Tab-separated table of C-alpha atoms in Angstrom:
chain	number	residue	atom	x	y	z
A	960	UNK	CA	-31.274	3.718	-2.082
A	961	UNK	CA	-28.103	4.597	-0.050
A	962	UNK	CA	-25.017	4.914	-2.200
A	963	UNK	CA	-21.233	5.633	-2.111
A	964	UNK	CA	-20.845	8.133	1.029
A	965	UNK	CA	-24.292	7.413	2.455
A	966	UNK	CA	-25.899	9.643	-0.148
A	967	UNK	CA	-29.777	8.983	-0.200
A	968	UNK	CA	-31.262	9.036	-3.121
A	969	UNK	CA	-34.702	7.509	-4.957
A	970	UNK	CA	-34.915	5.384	-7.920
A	971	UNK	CA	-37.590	5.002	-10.228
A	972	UNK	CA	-38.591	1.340	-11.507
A	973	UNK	CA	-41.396	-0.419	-13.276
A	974	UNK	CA	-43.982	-2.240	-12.155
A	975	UNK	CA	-43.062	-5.495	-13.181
A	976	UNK	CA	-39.999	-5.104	-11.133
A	977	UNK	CA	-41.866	-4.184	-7.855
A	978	UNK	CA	-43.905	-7.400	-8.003
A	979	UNK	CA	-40.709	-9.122	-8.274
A	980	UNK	CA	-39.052	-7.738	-5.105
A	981	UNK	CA	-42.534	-8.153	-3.727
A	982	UNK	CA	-42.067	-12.451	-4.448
A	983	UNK	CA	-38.220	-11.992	-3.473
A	984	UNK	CA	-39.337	-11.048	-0.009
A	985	UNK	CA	-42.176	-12.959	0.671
A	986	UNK	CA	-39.919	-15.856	-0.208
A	987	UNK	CA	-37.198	-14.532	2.035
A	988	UNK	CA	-39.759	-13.701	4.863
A	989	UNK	CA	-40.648	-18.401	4.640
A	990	UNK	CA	-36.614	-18.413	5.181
A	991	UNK	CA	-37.179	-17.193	8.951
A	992	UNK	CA	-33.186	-16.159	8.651
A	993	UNK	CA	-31.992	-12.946	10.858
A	994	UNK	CA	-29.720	-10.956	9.393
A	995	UNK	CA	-27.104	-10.023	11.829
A	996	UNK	CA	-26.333	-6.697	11.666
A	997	UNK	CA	-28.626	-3.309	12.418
A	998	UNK	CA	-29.386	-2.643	8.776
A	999	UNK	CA	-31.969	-3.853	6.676
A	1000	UNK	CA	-31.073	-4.265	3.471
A	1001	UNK	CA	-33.054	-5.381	0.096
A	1002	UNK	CA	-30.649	-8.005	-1.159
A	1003	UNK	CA	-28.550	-9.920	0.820
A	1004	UNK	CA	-26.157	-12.994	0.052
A	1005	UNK	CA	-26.457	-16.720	1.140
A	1006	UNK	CA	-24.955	-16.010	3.996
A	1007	UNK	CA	-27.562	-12.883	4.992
A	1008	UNK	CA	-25.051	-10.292	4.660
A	1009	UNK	CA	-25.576	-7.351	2.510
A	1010	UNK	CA	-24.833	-8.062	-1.225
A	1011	UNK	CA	-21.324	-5.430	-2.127
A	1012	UNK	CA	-20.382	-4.815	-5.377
A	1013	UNK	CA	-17.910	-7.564	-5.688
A	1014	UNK	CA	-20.488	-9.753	-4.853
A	1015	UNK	CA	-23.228	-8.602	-7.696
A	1016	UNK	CA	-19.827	-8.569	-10.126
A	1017	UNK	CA	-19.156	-12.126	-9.098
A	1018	UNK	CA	-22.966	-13.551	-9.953
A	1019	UNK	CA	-22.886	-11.552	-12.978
A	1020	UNK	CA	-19.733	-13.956	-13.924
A	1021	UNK	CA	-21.534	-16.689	-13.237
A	1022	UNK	CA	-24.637	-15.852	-15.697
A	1023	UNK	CA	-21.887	-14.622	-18.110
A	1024	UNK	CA	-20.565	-18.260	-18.415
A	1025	UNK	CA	-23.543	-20.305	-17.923
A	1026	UNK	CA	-24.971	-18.410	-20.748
A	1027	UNK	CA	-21.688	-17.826	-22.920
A	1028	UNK	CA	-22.530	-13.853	-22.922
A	1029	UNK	CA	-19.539	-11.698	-23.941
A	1030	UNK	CA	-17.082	-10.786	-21.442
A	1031	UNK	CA	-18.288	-6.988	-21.334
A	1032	UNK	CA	-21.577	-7.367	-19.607
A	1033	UNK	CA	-20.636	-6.145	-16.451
A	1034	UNK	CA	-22.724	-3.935	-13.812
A	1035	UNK	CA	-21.036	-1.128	-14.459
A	1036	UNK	CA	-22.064	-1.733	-18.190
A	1037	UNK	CA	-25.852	-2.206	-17.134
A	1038	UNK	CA	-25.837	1.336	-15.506
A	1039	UNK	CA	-24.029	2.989	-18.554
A	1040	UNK	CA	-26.932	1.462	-20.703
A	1041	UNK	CA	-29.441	2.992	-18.123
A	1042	UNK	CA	-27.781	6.420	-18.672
A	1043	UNK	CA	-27.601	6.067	-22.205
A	1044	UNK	CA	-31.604	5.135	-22.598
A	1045	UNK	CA	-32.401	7.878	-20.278
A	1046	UNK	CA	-31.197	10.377	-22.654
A	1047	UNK	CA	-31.997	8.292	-26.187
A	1048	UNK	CA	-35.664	8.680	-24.440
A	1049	UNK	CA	-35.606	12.378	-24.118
A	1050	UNK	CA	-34.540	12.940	-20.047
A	1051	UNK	CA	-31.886	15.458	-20.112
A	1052	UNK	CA	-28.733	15.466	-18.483
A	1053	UNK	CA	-29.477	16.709	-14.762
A	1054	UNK	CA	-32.091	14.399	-14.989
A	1055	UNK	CA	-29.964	11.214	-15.551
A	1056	UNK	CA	-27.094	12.972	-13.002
A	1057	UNK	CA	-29.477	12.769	-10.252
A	1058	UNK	CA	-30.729	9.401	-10.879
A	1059	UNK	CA	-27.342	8.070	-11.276
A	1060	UNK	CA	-26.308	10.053	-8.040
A	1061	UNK	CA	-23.412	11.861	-9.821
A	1062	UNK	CA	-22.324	15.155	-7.422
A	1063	UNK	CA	-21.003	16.712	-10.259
A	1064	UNK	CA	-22.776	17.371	-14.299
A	1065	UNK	CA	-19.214	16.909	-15.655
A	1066	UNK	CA	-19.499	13.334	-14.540
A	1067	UNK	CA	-22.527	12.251	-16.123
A	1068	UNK	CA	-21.097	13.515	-19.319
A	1069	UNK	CA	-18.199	11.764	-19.758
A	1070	UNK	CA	-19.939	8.781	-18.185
A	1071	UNK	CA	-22.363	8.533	-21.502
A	1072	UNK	CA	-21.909	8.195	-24.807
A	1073	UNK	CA	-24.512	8.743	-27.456
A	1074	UNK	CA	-23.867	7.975	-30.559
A	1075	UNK	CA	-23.621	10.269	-33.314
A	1076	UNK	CA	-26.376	8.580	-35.545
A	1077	UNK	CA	-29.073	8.955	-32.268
A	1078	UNK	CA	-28.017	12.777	-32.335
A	1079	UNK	CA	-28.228	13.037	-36.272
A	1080	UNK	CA	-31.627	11.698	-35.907
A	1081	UNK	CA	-32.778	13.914	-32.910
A	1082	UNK	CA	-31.392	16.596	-34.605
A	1083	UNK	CA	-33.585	16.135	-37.641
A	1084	UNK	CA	-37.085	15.536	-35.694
A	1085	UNK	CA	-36.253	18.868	-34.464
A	1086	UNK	CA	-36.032	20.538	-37.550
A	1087	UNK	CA	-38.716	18.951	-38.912
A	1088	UNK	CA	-40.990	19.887	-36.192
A	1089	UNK	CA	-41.558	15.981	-35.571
């Protein structure tokens, strides 16, 4: 994935969600569209343009509404959950800095929040030799 500043980084995902891009561009590839500029990028918008950040806010809204979803499901929101069950599922902090793409540590730490029952409990398997 290229990110903010061109920064190149991989990104981990499941299965499932490779044989959905797999279906998203065999259906794209029936489209016969070209896509105008000298990238090539994964998502693009209805009018074959690369998908920007106001755009992925903007369908967000949409689902939002059509689903009556509270008003704080945003993408930034999704990522902070991402973070947040990275660490809840034991990866450590340098760990979730590079997969988030953070330059700095300091960053990933006040960009997640675990809360203080999680730690309680972590703290206690520990103890306990769990």
């Amino acid at each position: 994935v290229v990110g903010k500043g061109g920064k190149i980084r991989m990104v981990p995902f499941l299965k499932i969600a490779k044989q959905h891009i797999q279906k998203y561009l065999q259906m794209l590839s029936q489209k016969k569209f070209i896509i105008t500029t000298n990238e090539n990028p994964l998502f693009i918008s209805k009018n074959y343009t690369r998908l920007n950040t106001q755009s992925v806010a903007q369908i967000l809204k949409k689902i939002r509404r059509k689903n009556i979803l509270p008003e704080n499901i945003t993408p930034h929101s999704f990522r902070h959950s991402y973070a947040s069950h990275l660490l809840e599922n034991g990866a450590n902090l340098r760990e979730v800095q590079t997969l988030l793409g953070h330059q700095n540590l300091s960053t990933t730490t006040n960009y997640t929040e675990i809360d203080n029952l999680y730690l309680g409990q972590k703290f206690d398997k520990i103890m306990n030799n769990d």
